[in-house]
PDB file of C-alpha atoms in Angstrom:
ATOM      1  CA  MET A   1    -119.497 -36.023-188.991  1.00 41.00           C
ATOM      2  CA  SER A   2    -117.871 -39.175-188.177  1.00 57.00           C
ATOM      3  CA  THR A   3    -119.126 -42.319-189.817  1.00 74.00           C
ATOM      4  CA  THR A   4    -120.402 -45.370-187.656  1.00 88.00           C
ATOM      5  CA  ILE A   5    -118.623 -48.699-189.155  1.00 92.00           C
ATOM      6  CA  PRO A   6    -120.852 -51.225-189.090  1.00 92.00           C
ATOM      7  CA  GLY A   7    -119.477 -54.599-187.529  1.00 95.00           C
ATOM      8  CA  LEU A   8    -116.546 -55.499-185.368  1.00 98.00           C
ATOM      9  CA  ASN A   9    -113.753 -52.605-187.240  1.00 97.00           C
ATOM     10  CA  ALA A  10    -110.766 -54.756-185.663  1.00 98.00           C
ATOM     11  CA  PHE A  11    -109.107 -56.160-188.667  1.00 98.00           C
ATOM     12  CA  VAL A  12    -106.423 -55.060-191.262  1.00 98.00           C
ATOM     13  CA  ASP A  13    -104.617 -56.654-194.234  1.00 98.00           C
ATOM     14  CA  LEU A  14    -101.225 -56.252-194.840  1.00 98.00           C
ATOM     15  CA  SER A  15     -98.624 -56.865-197.284  1.00 97.00           C
ATOM     16  CA  HIS A  16     -94.780 -56.058-197.643  1.00 96.00           C
ATOM     17  CA  HIS A  17     -95.739 -52.582-198.776  1.00 95.00           C
ATOM     18  CA  ASN A  18     -96.853 -51.726-194.663  1.00 95.00           C
ATOM     19  CA  LEU A  19     -93.298 -51.021-193.868  1.00 93.00           C
ATOM     20  CA  ASN A  20     -93.843 -50.697-190.001  1.00 93.00           C
ATOM     21  CA  VAL A  21     -95.920 -53.068-188.032  1.00 97.00           C
ATOM     22  CA  ASP A  22     -96.057 -53.236-184.334  1.00 98.00           C
ATOM     23  CA  PHE A  23     -98.700 -55.946-183.641  1.00 98.00           C
ATOM     24  CA  LYS A  24     -98.469 -55.508-179.861  1.00 98.00           C
ATOM     25  CA  GLN A  25     -99.411 -51.798-180.034  1.00 98.00           C
ATOM     26  CA  ALA A  26    -102.265 -52.439-182.666  1.00 98.00           C
ATOM     27  CA  GLN A  27    -103.535 -55.330-180.219  1.00 98.00           C
ATOM     28  CA  ALA A  28    -103.551 -52.509-177.385  1.00 98.00           C
ATOM     29  CA  ALA A  29    -105.257 -50.503-179.438  1.00 98.00           C
ATOM     30  CA  GLY A  30    -108.001 -52.871-180.699  1.00 98.00           C
ATOM     31  CA  LEU A  31    -106.926 -55.037-183.190  1.00 98.00           C
ATOM     32  CA  VAL A  32    -108.105 -58.504-183.259  1.00 98.00           C
ATOM     33  CA  GLY A  33    -106.743 -59.939-186.413  1.00 98.00           C
ATOM     34  CA  MET A  34    -104.604 -59.458-189.550  1.00 98.00           C
ATOM     35  CA  ILE A  35    -104.970 -61.084-193.100  1.00 98.00           C
ATOM     36  CA  HIS A  36    -101.478 -60.969-195.004  1.00 98.00           C
ATOM     37  CA  LYS A  37    -100.725 -61.334-198.339  1.00 98.00           C
ATOM     38  CA  ALA A  38     -98.974 -64.759-198.962  1.00 97.00           C
ATOM     39  CA  THR A  39     -98.911 -65.312-202.705  1.00 97.00           C
ATOM     40  CA  GLN A  40     -99.072 -63.881-206.292  1.00 98.00           C
ATOM     41  CA  HIS A  41     -99.273 -65.972-209.471  1.00 98.00           C
ATOM     42  CA  THR A  42     -97.327 -69.360-209.698  1.00 97.00           C
ATOM     43  CA  ASP A  43     -93.939 -68.251-208.012  1.00 95.00           C
ATOM     44  CA  TYR A  44     -94.325 -65.111-205.894  1.00 97.00           C
ATOM     45  CA  ILE A  45     -94.208 -65.251-201.777  1.00 96.00           C
ATOM     46  CA  ASP A  46     -94.517 -61.923-200.027  1.00 97.00           C
ATOM     47  CA  PRO A  47     -90.936 -61.571-197.963  1.00 96.00           C
ATOM     48  CA  GLN A  48     -92.906 -60.404-194.936  1.00 96.00           C
ATOM     49  CA  TYR A  49     -95.716 -63.099-194.653  1.00 96.00           C
ATOM     50  CA  GLY A  50     -93.840 -65.872-192.730  1.00 94.00           C
ATOM     51  CA  VAL A  51     -92.074 -63.460-190.253  1.00 95.00           C
ATOM     52  CA  ARG A  52     -95.915 -61.503-189.576  1.00 96.00           C
ATOM     53  CA  VAL A  53     -97.977 -64.878-189.255  1.00 95.00           C
ATOM     54  CA  ALA A  54     -95.230 -65.986-186.513  1.00 93.00           C
ATOM     55  CA  GLN A  55     -95.630 -62.277-184.714  1.00 96.00           C
ATOM     56  CA  ALA A  56     -99.394 -62.124-184.878  1.00 96.00           C
ATOM     57  CA  ARG A  57     -99.753 -66.024-183.686  1.00 94.00           C
ATOM     58  CA  ALA A  58     -97.355 -65.443-181.018  1.00 95.00           C
ATOM     59  CA  LEU A  59     -99.848 -62.642-179.568  1.00 97.00           C
ATOM     60  CA  GLY A  60    -102.939 -65.045-180.345  1.00 96.00           C
ATOM     61  CA  LEU A  61    -104.379 -62.663-183.243  1.00 97.00           C
ATOM     62  CA  TYR A  62    -106.526 -64.308-185.806  1.00 97.00           C
ATOM     63  CA  ILE A  63    -104.732 -64.947-189.174  1.00 96.00           C
ATOM     64  CA  GLY A  64    -105.508 -64.745-192.585  1.00 97.00           C
ATOM     65  CA  ALA A  65    -103.676 -65.316-195.751  1.00 97.00           C
ATOM     66  CA  TYR A  66    -104.442 -64.105-199.382  1.00 98.00           C
ATOM     67  CA  HIS A  67    -103.357 -65.191-202.810  1.00 98.00           C
ATOM     68  CA  PHE A  68    -103.502 -62.403-205.430  1.00 98.00           C
ATOM     69  CA  ALA A  69    -105.056 -64.370-208.578  1.00 98.00           C
ATOM     70  CA  THR A  70    -103.766 -63.850-211.933  1.00 98.00           C
ATOM     71  CA  ALA A  71    -104.233 -65.664-215.483  1.00 98.00           C
ATOM     72  CA  ALA A  72    -101.884 -68.445-214.905  1.00 98.00           C
ATOM     73  CA  PRO A  73    -102.861 -72.208-214.848  1.00 98.00           C
ATOM     74  CA  VAL A  74    -105.411 -72.726-211.737  1.00 98.00           C
ATOM     75  CA  GLN A  75    -103.629 -75.821-210.585  1.00 98.00           C
ATOM     76  CA  GLN A  76    -100.504 -74.048-210.287  1.00 98.00           C
ATOM     77  CA  GLN A  77    -101.629 -71.159-208.382  1.00 98.00           C
ATOM     78  CA  LEU A  78    -103.708 -73.459-205.856  1.00 98.00           C
ATOM     79  CA  ASP A  79    -100.345 -75.085-205.385  1.00 97.00           C
ATOM     80  CA  HIS A  80     -98.094 -72.225-204.914  1.00 97.00           C
ATOM     81  CA  PHE A  81    -100.913 -70.681-202.486  1.00 97.00           C
ATOM     82  CA  LEU A  82    -101.316 -74.152-200.361  1.00 95.00           C
ATOM     83  CA  ALA A  83     -97.413 -74.584-200.102  1.00 94.00           C
ATOM     84  CA  ALA A  84     -96.968 -71.237-199.035  1.00 92.00           C
ATOM     85  CA  ILE A  85     -99.862 -71.497-196.115  1.00 89.00           C
ATOM     86  CA  LYS A  86     -99.517 -74.929-195.035  1.00 85.00           C
ATOM     87  CA  PRO A  87     -96.568 -74.395-192.484  1.00 83.00           C
ATOM     88  CA  PHE A  88     -98.752 -71.995-190.390  1.00 72.00           C
ATOM     89  CA  CYS A  89    -101.976 -73.810-190.849  1.00 66.00           C
ATOM     90  CA  SER A  90    -101.624 -75.101-186.811  1.00 64.00           C
ATOM     91  CA  ALA A  91    -102.930 -71.542-186.078  1.00 69.00           C
ATOM     92  CA  GLN A  92    -106.008 -71.842-188.327  1.00 88.00           C
ATOM     93  CA  VAL A  93    -105.246 -69.621-190.937  1.00 95.00           C
ATOM     94  CA  LEU A  94    -108.203 -68.115-192.954  1.00 96.00           C
ATOM     95  CA  PRO A  95    -107.806 -68.616-196.690  1.00 97.00           C
ATOM     96  CA  CYS A  96    -108.789 -65.986-198.953  1.00 98.00           C
ATOM     97  CA  LEU A  97    -108.448 -65.085-203.118  1.00 98.00           C
ATOM     98  CA  ASP A  98    -108.232 -61.544-203.927  1.00 98.00           C
ATOM     99  CA  TRP A  99    -109.746 -61.161-207.435  1.00 97.00           C
ATOM    100  CA  GLU A 100    -109.316 -57.896-209.349  1.00 96.00           C
ATOM    101  CA  LEU A 101    -107.930 -56.447-212.162  1.00 96.00           C
ATOM    102  CA  ASN A 102    -104.246 -57.080-211.994  1.00 96.00           C
ATOM    103  CA  PRO A 103    -101.871 -54.082-213.108  1.00 94.00           C
ATOM    104  CA  ASP A 104     -99.250 -56.623-214.564  1.00 95.00           C
ATOM    105  CA  SER A 105    -100.255 -57.332-217.840  1.00 94.00           C
ATOM    106  CA  GLN A 106     -97.689 -60.126-218.435  1.00 95.00           C
ATOM    107  CA  GLN A 107     -99.522 -62.190-215.543  1.00 97.00           C
ATOM    108  CA  GLY A 108    -102.845 -61.141-216.695  1.00 97.00           C
ATOM    109  CA  SER A 109    -106.252 -61.378-214.528  1.00 97.00           C
ATOM    110  CA  MET A 110    -107.925 -64.103-213.750  1.00 97.00           C
ATOM    111  CA  SER A 111    -111.215 -64.811-215.380  1.00 96.00           C
ATOM    112  CA  GLN A 112    -114.526 -65.898-213.826  1.00 95.00           C
ATOM    113  CA  GLN A 113    -114.616 -69.244-215.275  1.00 96.00           C
ATOM    114  CA  GLN A 114    -110.806 -69.834-213.816  1.00 97.00           C
ATOM    115  CA  LEU A 115    -112.230 -68.557-210.410  1.00 97.00           C
ATOM    116  CA  VAL A 116    -114.795 -70.407-210.465  1.00 97.00           C
ATOM    117  CA  GLU A 117    -112.686 -73.518-211.072  1.00 98.00           C
ATOM    118  CA  LEU A 118    -109.974 -72.506-208.322  1.00 98.00           C
ATOM    119  CA  ILE A 119    -112.742 -72.692-205.678  1.00 98.00           C
ATOM    120  CA  ASP A 120    -113.900 -75.916-206.304  1.00 98.00           C
ATOM    121  CA  LEU A 121    -110.057 -77.120-206.327  1.00 98.00           C
ATOM    122  CA  PHE A 122    -109.629 -75.823-203.130  1.00 97.00           C
ATOM    123  CA  LYS A 123    -112.991 -77.491-201.521  1.00 97.00           C
ATOM    124  CA  GLN A 124    -111.733 -80.541-202.868  1.00 97.00           C
ATOM    125  CA  ALA A 125    -108.275 -80.285-201.558  1.00 96.00           C
ATOM    126  CA  THR A 126    -108.871 -78.780-198.420  1.00 94.00           C
ATOM    127  CA  GLY A 127    -112.805 -79.193-197.295  1.00 95.00           C
ATOM    128  CA  VAL A 128    -113.647 -75.474-197.122  1.00 96.00           C
ATOM    129  CA  TYR A 129    -114.232 -72.931-199.934  1.00 98.00           C
ATOM    130  CA  PRO A 130    -112.080 -69.935-199.696  1.00 98.00           C
ATOM    131  CA  VAL A 131    -113.076 -66.073-198.830  1.00 98.00           C
ATOM    132  CA  ILE A 132    -113.514 -64.311-201.716  1.00 97.00           C
ATOM    133  CA  TYR A 133    -112.059 -60.565-202.185  1.00 98.00           C
ATOM    134  CA  GLY A 134    -113.206 -57.769-204.305  1.00 95.00           C
ATOM    135  CA  GLY A 135    -114.624 -54.528-205.056  1.00 91.00           C
ATOM    136  CA  TYR A 136    -116.382 -52.575-208.156  1.00 89.00           C
ATOM    137  CA  TRP A 137    -114.539 -54.598-210.661  1.00 91.00           C
ATOM    138  CA  MET A 138    -115.198 -58.142-208.903  1.00 91.00           C
ATOM    139  CA  LEU A 139    -118.913 -57.342-208.850  1.00 86.00           C
ATOM    140  CA  ASP A 140    -119.241 -55.608-212.012  1.00 88.00           C
ATOM    141  CA  MET A 141    -117.714 -58.975-213.705  1.00 89.00           C
ATOM    142  CA  LEU A 142    -120.414 -61.153-211.835  1.00 89.00           C
ATOM    143  CA  LYS A 143    -123.254 -58.654-212.829  1.00 83.00           C
ATOM    144  CA  ASP A 144    -125.119 -61.101-215.304  1.00 80.00           C
ATOM    145  CA  GLU A 145    -124.737 -63.952-212.698  1.00 77.00           C
ATOM    146  CA  LYS A 146    -124.214 -66.695-215.315  1.00 84.00           C
ATOM    147  CA  ASN A 147    -121.664 -69.322-214.706  1.00 88.00           C
ATOM    148  CA  LEU A 148    -121.122 -68.616-211.164  1.00 92.00           C
ATOM    149  CA  GLY A 149    -120.723 -72.247-210.043  1.00 94.00           C
ATOM    150  CA  ASN A 150    -120.435 -72.446-206.414  1.00 96.00           C
ATOM    151  CA  LEU A 151    -118.684 -68.632-205.692  1.00 95.00           C
ATOM    152  CA  GLY A 152    -122.069 -68.242-203.345  1.00 94.00           C
ATOM    153  CA  GLN A 153    -120.709 -70.546-201.122  1.00 96.00           C
ATOM    154  CA  CYS A 154    -117.459 -68.486-200.492  1.00 97.00           C
ATOM    155  CA  PRO A 155    -118.121 -66.035-197.865  1.00 97.00           C
ATOM    156  CA  LEU A 156    -117.525 -62.175-199.170  1.00 97.00           C
ATOM    157  CA  TRP A 157    -114.865 -59.854-198.313  1.00 97.00           C
ATOM    158  CA  GLN A 158    -115.970 -56.853-200.165  1.00 95.00           C
ATOM    159  CA  ALA A 159    -113.937 -53.648-200.653  1.00 95.00           C
ATOM    160  CA  PHE A 160    -115.965 -50.386-200.727  1.00 93.00           C
ATOM    161  CA  TYR A 161    -114.788 -47.456-199.573  1.00 92.00           C
ATOM    162  CA  SER A 162    -118.140 -45.408-199.222  1.00 87.00           C
ATOM    163  CA  SER A 163    -120.200 -44.573-195.954  1.00 82.00           C
ATOM    164  CA  SER A 164    -123.176 -46.164-197.342  1.00 79.00           C
ATOM    165  CA  PHE A 165    -121.800 -49.630-197.321  1.00 74.00           C
ATOM    166  CA  GLY A 166    -123.716 -50.766-200.226  1.00 74.00           C
ATOM    167  CA  TYR A 167    -122.949 -52.440-203.341  1.00 76.00           C
ATOM    168  CA  LEU A 168    -123.370 -56.195-202.536  1.00 79.00           C
ATOM    169  CA  SER A 169    -124.709 -58.416-205.575  1.00 81.00           C
ATOM    170  CA  ASP A 170    -127.445 -60.829-205.308  1.00 82.00           C
ATOM    171  CA  ILE A 171    -124.796 -63.594-205.182  1.00 90.00           C
ATOM    172  CA  TRP A 172    -124.239 -62.840-201.658  1.00 91.00           C
ATOM    173  CA  SER A 173    -126.784 -61.603-198.751  1.00 88.00           C
ATOM    174  CA  ASP A 174    -124.312 -59.855-196.941  1.00 92.00           C
ATOM    175  CA  TRP A 175    -120.106 -59.725-196.443  1.00 95.00           C
ATOM    176  CA  ALA A 176    -118.082 -61.598-193.995  1.00 96.00           C
ATOM    177  CA  LEU A 177    -115.359 -58.817-194.019  1.00 97.00           C
ATOM    178  CA  LEU A 178    -115.823 -55.148-195.380  1.00 96.00           C
ATOM    179  CA  GLN A 179    -112.555 -53.197-196.324  1.00 97.00           C
ATOM    180  CA  TYR A 180    -113.997 -50.060-195.861  1.00 96.00           C
ATOM    181  CA  THR A 181    -110.550 -48.028-196.447  1.00 97.00           C
ATOM    182  CA  ASP A 182    -107.092 -48.167-198.171  1.00 97.00           C
ATOM    183  CA  GLY A 183    -105.482 -45.700-195.768  1.00 97.00           C
ATOM    184  CA  THR A 184    -106.572 -42.983-197.952  1.00 97.00           C
ATOM    185  CA  LEU A 185    -110.073 -43.166-199.305  1.00 95.00           C
ATOM    186  CA  GLY A 186    -113.272 -44.210-197.458  1.00 94.00           C
ATOM    187  CA  PRO A 187    -114.329 -43.540-194.129  1.00 95.00           C
ATOM    188  CA  GLU A 188    -112.284 -42.483-191.009  1.00 95.00           C
ATOM    189  CA  PRO A 189    -110.224 -44.123-189.094  1.00 96.00           C
ATOM    190  CA  HIS A 190    -107.672 -44.694-191.845  1.00 97.00           C
ATOM    191  CA  SER A 191    -105.118 -45.586-189.724  1.00 97.00           C
ATOM    192  CA  MET A 192    -104.083 -48.222-186.791  1.00 98.00           C
ATOM    193  CA  ALA A 193    -101.858 -47.796-183.889  1.00 98.00           C
ATOM    194  CA  GLY A 194     -98.486 -49.522-184.525  1.00 98.00           C
ATOM    195  CA  ILE A 195     -98.996 -49.698-188.341  1.00 98.00           C
ATOM    196  CA  GLY A 196    -100.276 -46.145-189.663  1.00 97.00           C
ATOM    197  CA  PRO A 197    -102.613 -45.701-192.587  1.00 98.00           C
ATOM    198  CA  VAL A 198    -103.739 -49.009-193.685  1.00 98.00           C
ATOM    199  CA  ASP A 199    -106.267 -51.052-195.135  1.00 98.00           C
ATOM    200  CA  ARG A 200    -108.938 -51.311-192.465  1.00 98.00           C
ATOM    201  CA  ASP A 201    -111.379 -54.158-192.443  1.00 98.00           C
ATOM    202  CA  SER A 202    -114.482 -54.797-190.218  1.00 97.00           C
ATOM    203  CA  PHE A 203    -116.088 -58.326-189.398  1.00 98.00           C
ATOM    204  CA  ASN A 204    -119.481 -58.631-189.823  1.00 96.00           C
ATOM    205  CA  GLY A 205    -120.538 -59.733-185.992  1.00 97.00           C
ATOM    206  CA  SER A 206    -119.178 -59.873-182.428  1.00 97.00           C
ATOM    207  CA  LEU A 207    -116.040 -61.174-181.266  1.00 97.00           C
ATOM    208  CA  ALA A 208    -117.644 -64.660-180.491  1.00 97.00           C
ATOM    209  CA  ASP A 209    -118.579 -64.727-183.978  1.00 98.00           C
ATOM    210  CA  VAL A 210    -115.238 -64.031-185.220  1.00 98.00           C
ATOM    211  CA  ALA A 211    -114.150 -67.439-183.478  1.00 97.00           C
ATOM    212  CA  ASN A 212    -117.009 -69.295-184.910  1.00 97.00           C
ATOM    213  CA  PHE A 213    -116.124 -68.127-188.455  1.00 98.00           C
ATOM    214  CA  TRP A 214    -112.728 -68.841-188.148  1.00 97.00           C
ATOM    215  CA  LYS A 215    -113.452 -72.237-186.825  1.00 95.00           C
ATOM    216  CA  GLN A 216    -116.102 -72.809-189.570  1.00 96.00           C
ATOM    217  CA  HIS A 217    -113.536 -71.458-192.696  1.00 96.00           C
ATOM    218  CA  ALA A 218    -109.793 -71.442-191.590  1.00 95.00           C
ATOM    219  CA  LEU A 219    -107.559 -74.403-192.407  1.00 93.00           C
ATOM    220  CA  SER A 220    -105.898 -76.093-189.397  1.00 80.00           C
TER     221      SER A 220
END
């Protein structure tokens, strides 16, 4: 029995691990926007980021960029992320922070205190709060609801691979984006034409709501 995905199921998130991406074919199949990995730690830039942002922008797709957070000094991570996305902000780039357990023990995982500090520095530097991406690990870290700072001001991009579409914390009343599959786990569809199995995301609203959301939260 198929599952009805709530919201507008028309987004993907990508990195260099997605080897073959044809945005024209994906757009013809209903793709509205993509969020691409831009940076990690204080020195890494995804080698496909700039190329794919340019391709997506040429087709009029909505664009987002995410930074994979680590335990490195917060200001250095912020400077690195902003420097990487600044050249593309004429296209309204939605900034996102990926807060999850980092498998690279040398880089380490960002602490809650660092995350709270980072979003405030981000707001000071850009005028907007970033979107926060996370799943079970993130919400478990936040379950005591202490020292949250302004986290509740950040739109939630929740990873949750279940047809029940739950697991929100009391910090957020709802999600803005829902990553419901990683291309393998979670309800169907797992694939997107022109890309194949991929992280697929649904936006909590209509196409008109997408335009308003990007206008309010994207960097331009």
